[in-house]
Amino acid sequence: MGFCLPVCKVFRRGKYLFLFLISLSVLAWIANLSGETMKEAPVSFATPQALVKGESLREKLNALTATPDRLITPAAKEQCPEESPLLRKGAVKLSFESSLKLKDVESDNKAVIEGEFEPSDCTARQSVAILIPHRGREKHLLYLLHHLHPFLQRQQLHYAIYIIQQAGDATFNRAKLLNVGYLEALKDYSWDCFIFHDVDLVPENDHNLYFCDKQPKHLVVGRNATGYKLRYKGYFGGVTAMNRDQFFQVNGFSNNYWGWGGEDDDLRVRVELQKMKIVRPPADIARYTMVFHKRDSGNQINKDRMRLLGRTPLVWRKDGLNSCSYKTMSLERLPLYVNVTVDIGKPLS
Ligand code: BGC
């Protein structure tokens, strides 16, 4: 015993160590096996993994509620025709009834979900985000929604409307709100095309297509208030269309135009610096009705705009999308539009 004691102790400890190591290897093997199984499992169409950025809200909803049959349908849809058969010929009759209510517009547009629409019988040629900067122009917004939703549906677009509201009462900054709209809309979906749209302009002709072209497009050749004439050769205001890459390439709008005027001319300069060429639809089509209004308080003429414009070639790389700082106060998905309220700060001086 006296001799065996240390030897036996070592032997017993060795046995436990051996058992311990065996158990560890078995555990490691099991863990490895289950890891392999997870990696190999195919990702099903309707799993949450499929609900990534790049799918529209409607596709996400479909995926969540899908039966196998419904899943096959979207892929089987043909591309919508180059010219929508739903377009009306000539000028559309516009109405601006003071009795119009948001509820009426909602019930006229039941196929719109949280501001977004997709044609049910064909796949749209482009996915378009309509960005509308806004502050305190509720009636104009109502008239615009009333006309714009059916107009865009007749064009067989996949689209969503984003209203970007400036919080607070600092001087209005249309351009910065549009930068915010672009950045926020891209968090929802990889939109092909962006329409930068004033709230008081209503399109009169269905053939004024809210599609993006190979070049930036200016959609307002004329408006009722100015005898339907182009205001000046380089005018690029009111409603414009640029695709995702074009807008990114010019670094978006400047953030420094507070008050009325100049920001659209600045965007034209950016476009020209990139050797892009502004295109316009024919004058008899690119026509708008402007809903009458007085100049808003908080949007006084920007007297500094000519000075700023002279500096655009020097500063555009640093002033734009890449320097657009803001705080999102709220983001509501209302039936007819996504309502983004933002604090964009105030002018420096
Ligand atoms: C302003 C633009 C404006 C245009 C037409 C120009 O003087 O700088 O911002 O869109 O006039 O009203």
mmCIF file of C-alpha atoms and ligand atoms in Angstrom:
data_model
loop_
_atom_site.group_PDB
_atom_site.id
_atom_site.type_symbol
_atom_site.label_atom_id
_atom_site.label_comp_id
_atom_site.label_asym_id
_atom_site.label_seq_id
_atom_site.Cartn_x
_atom_site.Cartn_y
_atom_site.Cartn_z
ATOM 1 C CA MET A 1 0.000 0.000 0.000
ATOM 2 C CA GLY A 2 2.715 2.353 1.066
ATOM 3 C CA PHE A 3 4.386 2.001 -2.366
ATOM 4 C CA CYS A 4 1.149 1.767 -4.464
ATOM 5 C CA LEU A 5 -0.441 4.950 -3.067
ATOM 6 C CA PRO A 6 1.326 7.648 -5.201
ATOM 7 C CA VAL A 7 1.326 5.445 -8.348
ATOM 8 C CA CYS A 8 -2.379 4.578 -8.011
ATOM 9 C CA LYS A 9 -3.237 8.259 -7.434
ATOM 10 C CA VAL A 10 -1.489 9.249 -10.659
ATOM 11 C CA PHE A 11 -3.223 6.443 -12.518
ATOM 12 C CA ARG A 12 -6.681 7.441 -11.175
ATOM 13 C CA ARG A 13 -6.126 11.121 -12.035
ATOM 14 C CA GLY A 14 -5.010 10.101 -15.559
ATOM 15 C CA LYS A 15 -8.205 8.103 -15.998
ATOM 16 C CA TYR A 16 -10.372 11.134 -15.121
ATOM 17 C CA LEU A 17 -8.323 13.340 -17.394
ATOM 18 C CA PHE A 18 -8.753 10.830 -20.222
ATOM 19 C CA LEU A 19 -12.560 10.675 -19.686
ATOM 20 C CA PHE A 20 -12.698 14.468 -19.547
ATOM 21 C CA LEU A 21 -10.813 14.815 -22.858
ATOM 22 C CA ILE A 22 -13.053 12.222 -24.534
ATOM 23 C CA SER A 23 -16.205 14.134 -23.444
ATOM 24 C CA LEU A 24 -14.736 17.414 -24.740
ATOM 25 C CA SER A 25 -14.043 15.896 -28.171
ATOM 26 C CA VAL A 26 -17.593 14.462 -28.374
ATOM 27 C CA LEU A 27 -19.060 17.876 -27.521
ATOM 28 C CA ALA A 28 -16.842 19.599 -30.078
ATOM 29 C CA TRP A 29 -17.871 17.103 -32.756
ATOM 30 C CA ILE A 30 -21.599 17.640 -32.031
ATOM 31 C CA ALA A 31 -21.199 21.428 -32.134
ATOM 32 C CA ASN A 32 -19.353 21.232 -35.432
ATOM 33 C CA LEU A 33 -21.967 18.948 -36.952
ATOM 34 C CA SER A 34 -24.882 21.253 -36.053
ATOM 35 C CA GLY A 35 -22.933 24.275 -37.376
ATOM 36 C CA GLU A 36 -22.473 22.585 -40.735
ATOM 37 C CA THR A 37 -26.169 21.737 -40.907
ATOM 38 C CA MET A 38 -27.194 25.391 -40.375
ATOM 39 C CA LYS A 39 -24.840 26.651 -43.044
ATOM 40 C CA GLU A 40 -26.162 24.202 -45.578
ATOM 41 C CA ALA A 41 -29.871 24.847 -44.940
ATOM 42 C CA PRO A 42 -31.328 26.587 -48.024
ATOM 43 C CA VAL A 43 -32.757 30.069 -47.373
ATOM 44 C CA SER A 44 -36.417 29.851 -48.200
ATOM 45 C CA PHE A 45 -38.102 32.603 -50.262
ATOM 46 C CA ALA A 46 -40.441 33.659 -47.506
ATOM 47 C CA THR A 47 -38.082 33.583 -44.549
ATOM 48 C CA PRO A 48 -37.132 36.735 -42.671
ATOM 49 C CA GLN A 49 -33.680 36.387 -44.293
ATOM 50 C CA ALA A 50 -35.332 37.287 -47.589
ATOM 51 C CA LEU A 51 -36.717 40.522 -46.144
ATOM 52 C CA VAL A 52 -33.682 42.610 -46.791
ATOM 53 C CA LYS A 53 -33.301 46.138 -48.124
ATOM 54 C CA GLY A 54 -34.068 46.100 -51.801
ATOM 55 C CA GLU A 55 -37.539 44.654 -51.465
ATOM 56 C CA SER A 56 -40.519 46.919 -51.568
ATOM 57 C CA LEU A 57 -42.912 47.147 -48.665
ATOM 58 C CA ARG A 58 -45.506 45.309 -50.716
ATOM 59 C CA GLU A 59 -43.079 42.466 -51.478
ATOM 60 C CA LYS A 60 -42.281 42.229 -47.776
ATOM 61 C CA LEU A 61 -45.960 42.049 -46.904
ATOM 62 C CA ASN A 62 -46.523 39.447 -49.611
ATOM 63 C CA ALA A 63 -43.641 37.361 -48.342
ATOM 64 C CA LEU A 64 -44.978 37.415 -44.816
ATOM 65 C CA THR A 65 -48.462 36.306 -45.792
ATOM 66 C CA ALA A 66 -47.513 34.222 -48.778
ATOM 67 C CA THR A 67 -48.868 30.861 -49.745
ATOM 68 C CA PRO A 68 -46.656 29.033 -52.293
ATOM 69 C CA ASP A 69 -49.035 30.085 -55.105
ATOM 70 C CA ARG A 70 -48.808 33.775 -54.314
ATOM 71 C CA LEU A 71 -45.052 33.578 -54.199
ATOM 72 C CA ILE A 72 -44.866 32.394 -57.761
ATOM 73 C CA THR A 73 -47.126 35.138 -59.120
ATOM 74 C CA PRO A 74 -44.800 38.192 -58.800
ATOM 75 C CA ALA A 75 -41.918 36.471 -60.588
ATOM 76 C CA ALA A 76 -44.252 35.419 -63.394
ATOM 77 C CA LYS A 77 -45.440 38.980 -64.074
ATOM 78 C CA GLU A 78 -44.326 40.498 -67.339
ATOM 79 C CA GLN A 79 -42.632 43.857 -67.519
ATOM 80 C CA CYS A 80 -45.098 46.706 -68.005
ATOM 81 C CA PRO A 81 -45.270 48.001 -71.591
ATOM 82 C CA GLU A 82 -43.056 50.893 -72.650
ATOM 83 C CA GLU A 83 -46.116 53.091 -72.927
ATOM 84 C CA SER A 84 -48.813 52.474 -70.370
ATOM 85 C CA PRO A 85 -52.230 51.816 -71.942
ATOM 86 C CA LEU A 86 -53.777 53.700 -69.007
ATOM 87 C CA LEU A 87 -52.412 57.123 -69.972
ATOM 88 C CA ARG A 88 -55.050 59.699 -70.838
ATOM 89 C CA LYS A 89 -54.694 61.747 -73.982
ATOM 90 C CA GLY A 90 -54.240 65.494 -73.725
ATOM 91 C CA ALA A 91 -54.704 67.616 -70.647
ATOM 92 C CA VAL A 92 -56.189 65.900 -67.608
ATOM 93 C CA LYS A 93 -59.031 67.820 -66.004
ATOM 94 C CA LEU A 94 -57.782 69.049 -62.644
ATOM 95 C CA SER A 95 -60.076 69.946 -59.778
ATOM 96 C CA PHE A 96 -59.273 71.869 -56.619
ATOM 97 C CA GLU A 97 -62.415 71.489 -54.507
ATOM 98 C CA SER A 98 -62.195 73.259 -51.181
ATOM 99 C CA SER A 99 -64.375 70.505 -49.677
ATOM 100 C CA LEU A 100 -61.813 67.771 -50.513
ATOM 101 C CA LYS A 101 -60.774 65.687 -47.467
ATOM 102 C CA LEU A 102 -57.796 63.400 -46.889
ATOM 103 C CA LYS A 103 -60.228 60.514 -46.271
ATOM 104 C CA ASP A 104 -61.658 60.960 -49.792
ATOM 105 C CA VAL A 105 -58.186 60.723 -51.297
ATOM 106 C CA GLU A 106 -57.439 57.651 -49.179
ATOM 107 C CA SER A 107 -60.584 55.858 -50.280
ATOM 108 C CA ASP A 108 -59.877 56.718 -53.939
ATOM 109 C CA ASN A 109 -56.425 55.108 -53.614
ATOM 110 C CA LYS A 110 -56.990 51.831 -51.774
ATOM 111 C CA ALA A 111 -54.167 50.107 -53.658
ATOM 112 C CA VAL A 112 -51.658 52.477 -52.064
ATOM 113 C CA ILE A 113 -50.120 51.046 -48.896
ATOM 114 C CA GLU A 114 -48.149 53.364 -46.669
ATOM 115 C CA GLY A 115 -47.525 55.685 -49.589
ATOM 116 C CA GLU A 116 -46.317 52.908 -51.873
ATOM 117 C CA PHE A 117 -47.855 51.371 -54.982
ATOM 118 C CA GLU A 118 -46.966 48.661 -57.467
ATOM 119 C CA PRO A 119 -48.996 47.697 -60.546
ATOM 120 C CA SER A 120 -50.777 44.408 -59.877
ATOM 121 C CA ASP A 121 -50.619 42.964 -63.390
ATOM 122 C CA CYS A 122 -47.108 43.822 -64.592
ATOM 123 C CA THR A 123 -43.667 44.590 -63.221
ATOM 124 C CA ALA A 124 -42.939 48.306 -63.285
ATOM 125 C CA ARG A 125 -40.018 49.460 -65.430
ATOM 126 C CA GLN A 126 -38.707 51.766 -62.710
ATOM 127 C CA SER A 127 -39.035 52.169 -58.948
ATOM 128 C CA VAL A 128 -39.448 55.841 -58.220
ATOM 129 C CA ALA A 129 -39.321 57.807 -54.968
ATOM 130 C CA ILE A 130 -41.261 61.077 -55.098
ATOM 131 C CA LEU A 131 -39.728 63.543 -52.635
ATOM 132 C CA ILE A 132 -41.802 66.556 -51.574
ATOM 133 C CA PRO A 133 -40.358 69.128 -49.170
ATOM 134 C CA HIS A 134 -43.046 70.680 -47.027
ATOM 135 C CA ARG A 135 -43.947 72.938 -44.149
ATOM 136 C CA GLY A 136 -47.436 74.137 -43.312
ATOM 137 C CA ARG A 137 -48.945 73.766 -46.798
ATOM 138 C CA GLU A 138 -51.576 71.158 -45.910
ATOM 139 C CA LYS A 139 -54.138 72.181 -48.534
ATOM 140 C CA HIS A 140 -51.563 72.139 -51.341
ATOM 141 C CA LEU A 141 -50.386 68.752 -50.226
ATOM 142 C CA LEU A 142 -53.932 67.418 -50.262
ATOM 143 C CA TYR A 143 -54.560 68.673 -53.819
ATOM 144 C CA LEU A 144 -51.260 67.258 -54.988
ATOM 145 C CA LEU A 145 -51.868 63.821 -53.440
ATOM 146 C CA HIS A 146 -55.364 63.795 -54.939
ATOM 147 C CA HIS A 147 -53.947 64.191 -58.462
ATOM 148 C CA LEU A 148 -50.517 62.620 -58.169
ATOM 149 C CA HIS A 149 -51.480 59.161 -56.882
ATOM 150 C CA PRO A 150 -53.847 58.294 -59.776
ATOM 151 C CA PHE A 151 -51.440 59.966 -62.257
ATOM 152 C CA LEU A 152 -48.515 57.784 -61.113
ATOM 153 C CA GLN A 153 -50.694 54.668 -61.098
ATOM 154 C CA ARG A 154 -51.752 55.350 -64.684
ATOM 155 C CA GLN A 155 -48.035 55.481 -65.550
ATOM 156 C CA GLN A 156 -47.697 51.932 -64.125
ATOM 157 C CA LEU A 157 -44.856 52.860 -61.823
ATOM 158 C CA HIS A 158 -43.677 51.237 -58.659
ATOM 159 C CA TYR A 159 -43.479 54.348 -56.503
ATOM 160 C CA ALA A 160 -43.636 55.777 -53.021
ATOM 161 C CA ILE A 161 -44.311 59.331 -51.896
ATOM 162 C CA TYR A 162 -42.132 60.832 -49.171
ATOM 163 C CA ILE A 163 -43.083 64.138 -47.545
ATOM 164 C CA ILE A 164 -40.128 65.739 -45.810
ATOM 165 C CA GLN A 165 -41.306 68.239 -43.241
ATOM 166 C CA GLN A 166 -38.975 70.814 -41.783
ATOM 167 C CA ALA A 167 -39.418 70.912 -37.997
ATOM 168 C CA GLY A 168 -39.309 74.250 -36.149
ATOM 169 C CA ASP A 169 -39.560 77.731 -37.613
ATOM 170 C CA ALA A 170 -36.053 78.429 -38.881
ATOM 171 C CA THR A 171 -35.838 79.653 -42.490
ATOM 172 C CA PHE A 172 -36.994 77.008 -44.957
ATOM 173 C CA ASN A 173 -34.352 74.996 -46.807
ATOM 174 C CA ARG A 174 -35.904 73.111 -49.734
ATOM 175 C CA ALA A 175 -32.630 71.670 -50.998
ATOM 176 C CA LYS A 176 -31.480 70.227 -47.690
ATOM 177 C CA LEU A 177 -34.907 68.636 -47.158
ATOM 178 C CA LEU A 178 -34.566 66.968 -50.551
ATOM 179 C CA ASN A 179 -31.134 65.620 -49.612
ATOM 180 C CA VAL A 180 -32.705 64.190 -46.452
ATOM 181 C CA GLY A 181 -35.497 62.665 -48.545
ATOM 182 C CA TYR A 182 -33.003 60.916 -50.817
ATOM 183 C CA LEU A 183 -31.003 59.534 -47.876
ATOM 184 C CA GLU A 184 -34.088 58.427 -45.929
ATOM 185 C CA ALA A 185 -35.882 56.866 -48.916
ATOM 186 C CA LEU A 186 -32.801 54.757 -49.698
ATOM 187 C CA LYS A 187 -33.064 53.234 -46.224
ATOM 188 C CA ASP A 188 -36.398 51.729 -47.336
ATOM 189 C CA TYR A 189 -35.569 50.569 -50.821
ATOM 190 C CA SER A 190 -32.981 50.877 -53.532
ATOM 191 C CA TRP A 191 -35.043 53.318 -55.655
ATOM 192 C CA ASP A 192 -33.915 53.707 -59.290
ATOM 193 C CA CYS A 193 -35.212 57.203 -59.742
ATOM 194 C CA PHE A 194 -35.957 60.285 -57.629
ATOM 195 C CA ILE A 195 -38.440 63.039 -58.420
ATOM 196 C CA PHE A 196 -37.790 66.295 -56.562
ATOM 197 C CA HIS A 197 -41.243 67.834 -56.441
ATOM 198 C CA ASP A 198 -42.642 71.172 -55.249
ATOM 199 C CA VAL A 199 -45.851 70.806 -53.279
ATOM 200 C CA ASP A 200 -47.777 73.426 -55.275
ATOM 201 C CA LEU A 201 -47.241 72.048 -58.779
ATOM 202 C CA VAL A 202 -49.772 69.633 -60.257
ATOM 203 C CA PRO A 203 -48.967 67.893 -63.581
ATOM 204 C CA GLU A 204 -51.538 68.406 -66.308
ATOM 205 C CA ASN A 205 -50.571 65.698 -68.779
ATOM 206 C CA ASP A 206 -50.216 61.937 -68.181
ATOM 207 C CA HIS A 207 -47.500 61.732 -70.844
ATOM 208 C CA ASN A 208 -45.176 63.778 -68.638
ATOM 209 C CA LEU A 209 -43.493 60.601 -67.444
ATOM 210 C CA TYR A 210 -42.088 60.366 -63.923
ATOM 211 C CA PHE A 211 -39.314 58.074 -65.140
ATOM 212 C CA CYS A 212 -35.602 58.824 -65.074
ATOM 213 C CA ASP A 213 -33.640 59.107 -68.281
ATOM 214 C CA LYS A 214 -29.964 58.704 -69.134
ATOM 215 C CA GLN A 215 -29.634 62.429 -68.345
ATOM 216 C CA PRO A 216 -31.199 64.537 -65.563
ATOM 217 C CA LYS A 217 -34.721 65.562 -66.584
ATOM 218 C CA HIS A 218 -36.564 68.813 -65.965
ATOM 219 C CA LEU A 219 -40.298 68.220 -66.032
ATOM 220 C CA VAL A 220 -41.681 71.770 -65.750
ATOM 221 C CA VAL A 221 -41.347 73.496 -69.085
ATOM 222 C CA GLY A 222 -44.379 75.637 -68.385
ATOM 223 C CA ARG A 223 -46.936 76.487 -65.787
ATOM 224 C CA ASN A 224 -50.244 78.284 -65.948
ATOM 225 C CA ALA A 225 -48.953 81.217 -63.880
ATOM 226 C CA THR A 226 -46.259 82.074 -66.454
ATOM 227 C CA GLY A 227 -48.117 81.423 -69.663
ATOM 228 C CA TYR A 228 -46.610 77.927 -69.965
ATOM 229 C CA LYS A 229 -43.234 79.331 -71.000
ATOM 230 C CA LEU A 230 -39.847 78.163 -69.766
ATOM 231 C CA ARG A 231 -38.733 80.819 -67.282
ATOM 232 C CA TYR A 232 -35.163 80.941 -68.584
ATOM 233 C CA LYS A 233 -32.838 78.665 -70.503
ATOM 234 C CA GLY A 234 -31.138 77.099 -67.489
ATOM 235 C CA TYR A 235 -34.237 76.840 -65.306
ATOM 236 C CA PHE A 236 -34.115 73.545 -63.386
ATOM 237 C CA GLY A 237 -36.699 74.127 -60.648
ATOM 238 C CA GLY A 238 -40.151 72.908 -59.645
ATOM 239 C CA VAL A 239 -40.045 69.233 -60.583
ATOM 240 C CA THR A 240 -36.900 67.375 -61.647
ATOM 241 C CA ALA A 241 -35.965 63.726 -62.119
ATOM 242 C CA MET A 242 -32.530 62.263 -61.486
ATOM 243 C CA ASN A 243 -31.590 58.654 -61.087
ATOM 244 C CA ARG A 244 -29.835 57.340 -57.988
ATOM 245 C CA ASP A 245 -26.355 57.515 -59.502
ATOM 246 C CA GLN A 246 -26.752 60.894 -61.199
ATOM 247 C CA PHE A 247 -27.819 62.515 -57.932
ATOM 248 C CA PHE A 248 -25.053 60.781 -56.018
ATOM 249 C CA GLN A 249 -22.478 61.835 -58.619
ATOM 250 C CA VAL A 250 -23.273 65.544 -58.135
ATOM 251 C CA ASN A 251 -23.245 65.093 -54.331
ATOM 252 C CA GLY A 252 -26.950 66.016 -54.232
ATOM 253 C CA PHE A 253 -28.093 69.552 -53.539
ATOM 254 C CA SER A 254 -26.147 72.143 -51.570
ATOM 255 C CA ASN A 255 -27.254 72.329 -47.921
ATOM 256 C CA ASN A 256 -26.538 76.051 -47.706
ATOM 257 C CA TYR A 257 -29.462 77.719 -49.474
ATOM 258 C CA TRP A 258 -31.799 79.004 -46.746
ATOM 259 C CA GLY A 259 -34.918 80.788 -47.973
ATOM 260 C CA TRP A 260 -36.319 81.106 -51.478
ATOM 261 C CA GLY A 261 -34.237 80.719 -54.634
ATOM 262 C CA GLY A 262 -30.929 79.616 -56.043
ATOM 263 C CA GLU A 263 -30.789 75.982 -54.885
ATOM 264 C CA ASP A 264 -32.174 74.702 -58.198
ATOM 265 C CA ASP A 265 -29.664 76.800 -60.180
ATOM 266 C CA ASP A 266 -26.941 75.364 -57.957
ATOM 267 C CA LEU A 267 -28.060 71.837 -58.844
ATOM 268 C CA ARG A 268 -27.921 72.754 -62.546
ATOM 269 C CA VAL A 269 -24.322 73.927 -62.100
ATOM 270 C CA ARG A 270 -23.438 70.637 -60.400
ATOM 271 C CA VAL A 271 -25.032 68.692 -63.239
ATOM 272 C CA GLU A 272 -23.156 70.712 -65.845
ATOM 273 C CA LEU A 273 -19.853 70.308 -63.992
ATOM 274 C CA GLN A 274 -20.342 66.569 -64.406
ATOM 275 C CA LYS A 275 -20.883 67.074 -68.153
ATOM 276 C CA MET A 276 -24.452 65.886 -67.890
ATOM 277 C CA LYS A 277 -27.077 67.500 -70.076
ATOM 278 C CA ILE A 278 -30.539 68.458 -68.884
ATOM 279 C CA VAL A 279 -33.363 67.049 -71.007
ATOM 280 C CA ARG A 280 -37.005 68.155 -71.114
ATOM 281 C CA PRO A 281 -40.207 66.627 -72.465
ATOM 282 C CA PRO A 282 -42.002 68.581 -75.212
ATOM 283 C CA ALA A 283 -43.536 71.869 -74.087
ATOM 284 C CA ASP A 284 -47.117 70.771 -74.796
ATOM 285 C CA ILE A 285 -46.675 67.888 -72.329
ATOM 286 C CA ALA A 286 -44.469 69.285 -69.555
ATOM 287 C CA ARG A 287 -47.256 71.549 -68.248
ATOM 288 C CA TYR A 288 -48.259 72.196 -64.660
ATOM 289 C CA THR A 289 -50.929 74.042 -62.753
ATOM 290 C CA MET A 290 -49.528 75.991 -59.866
ATOM 291 C CA VAL A 291 -51.861 76.203 -56.885
ATOM 292 C CA PHE A 292 -51.946 79.856 -55.956
ATOM 293 C CA HIS A 293 -50.348 80.953 -52.687
ATOM 294 C CA LYS A 294 -48.674 83.924 -51.064
ATOM 295 C CA ARG A 295 -44.999 83.689 -50.151
ATOM 296 C CA ASP A 296 -44.704 81.668 -46.938
ATOM 297 C CA SER A 297 -43.383 83.322 -43.860
ATOM 298 C CA GLY A 298 -40.077 81.656 -43.044
ATOM 299 C CA ASN A 299 -39.172 81.402 -46.720
ATOM 300 C CA GLN A 300 -37.983 84.890 -47.574
ATOM 301 C CA ILE A 301 -35.918 85.533 -50.707
ATOM 302 C CA ASN A 302 -32.347 84.381 -50.236
ATOM 303 C CA LYS A 303 -30.322 87.516 -50.976
ATOM 304 C CA ASP A 304 -27.090 85.561 -50.723
ATOM 305 C CA ARG A 305 -27.955 83.180 -53.521
ATOM 306 C CA MET A 306 -25.860 84.775 -56.287
ATOM 307 C CA ARG A 307 -22.754 84.754 -54.102
ATOM 308 C CA LEU A 308 -23.338 81.105 -53.190
ATOM 309 C CA LEU A 309 -23.888 80.217 -56.812
ATOM 310 C CA GLY A 310 -20.518 81.668 -57.766
ATOM 311 C CA ARG A 311 -18.835 79.330 -55.283
ATOM 312 C CA THR A 312 -20.538 76.110 -56.404
ATOM 313 C CA PRO A 313 -17.638 74.851 -58.574
ATOM 314 C CA LEU A 314 -15.317 75.262 -55.575
ATOM 315 C CA VAL A 315 -17.467 73.721 -52.864
ATOM 316 C CA TRP A 316 -19.770 71.113 -54.405
ATOM 317 C CA ARG A 317 -17.558 68.190 -53.395
ATOM 318 C CA LYS A 318 -17.776 69.102 -49.722
ATOM 319 C CA ASP A 319 -21.271 70.551 -49.550
ATOM 320 C CA GLY A 320 -24.062 68.110 -50.331
ATOM 321 C CA LEU A 321 -25.178 64.588 -49.541
ATOM 322 C CA ASN A 322 -21.862 63.841 -47.857
ATOM 323 C CA SER A 323 -22.231 66.742 -45.403
ATOM 324 C CA CYS A 324 -25.998 66.668 -44.838
ATOM 325 C CA SER A 325 -26.462 66.494 -41.073
ATOM 326 C CA TYR A 326 -29.954 66.319 -39.624
ATOM 327 C CA LYS A 327 -31.992 64.759 -36.870
ATOM 328 C CA THR A 328 -35.055 62.711 -37.743
ATOM 329 C CA MET A 329 -37.764 63.732 -35.279
ATOM 330 C CA SER A 330 -40.333 61.199 -36.513
ATOM 331 C CA LEU A 331 -41.053 58.885 -39.416
ATOM 332 C CA GLU A 332 -44.695 57.943 -39.838
ATOM 333 C CA ARG A 333 -45.977 55.543 -42.463
ATOM 334 C CA LEU A 334 -49.344 57.109 -43.241
ATOM 335 C CA PRO A 335 -51.757 55.566 -45.774
ATOM 336 C CA LEU A 336 -50.824 57.934 -48.612
ATOM 337 C CA TYR A 337 -47.238 58.901 -47.839
ATOM 338 C CA VAL A 338 -44.244 58.433 -45.610
ATOM 339 C CA ASN A 339 -44.049 61.483 -43.394
ATOM 340 C CA VAL A 340 -40.509 62.334 -42.332
ATOM 341 C CA THR A 341 -40.128 65.226 -39.901
ATOM 342 C CA VAL A 342 -36.579 66.512 -39.569
ATOM 343 C CA ASP A 343 -34.586 69.052 -37.671
ATOM 344 C CA ILE A 344 -32.145 70.389 -40.263
ATOM 345 C CA GLY A 345 -30.746 73.172 -38.106
ATOM 346 C CA LYS A 346 -30.681 76.830 -39.108
ATOM 347 C CA PRO A 347 -28.541 79.210 -41.158
ATOM 348 C CA LEU A 348 -25.148 79.987 -39.630
ATOM 349 C CA SER A 349 -25.608 83.764 -39.392
HETATM 350 C C1 BGC B 1 -34.121 81.484 -58.673
HETATM 351 C C2 BGC B 1 -34.603 80.081 -58.776
HETATM 352 C C3 BGC B 1 -36.046 80.074 -59.181
HETATM 353 C C4 BGC B 1 -36.184 80.833 -60.470
HETATM 354 C C5 BGC B 1 -37.572 80.867 -61.002
HETATM 355 C C6 BGC B 1 -34.345 82.207 -59.968
HETATM 356 O O1 BGC B 1 -33.966 83.550 -59.861
HETATM 357 O O2 BGC B 1 -32.758 81.508 -58.353
HETATM 358 O O3 BGC B 1 -34.430 79.419 -57.560
HETATM 359 O O4 BGC B 1 -36.492 78.758 -59.336
HETATM 360 O O5 BGC B 1 -35.715 82.146 -60.316
HETATM 361 O O6 BGC B 1 -38.460 81.462 -60.183
#
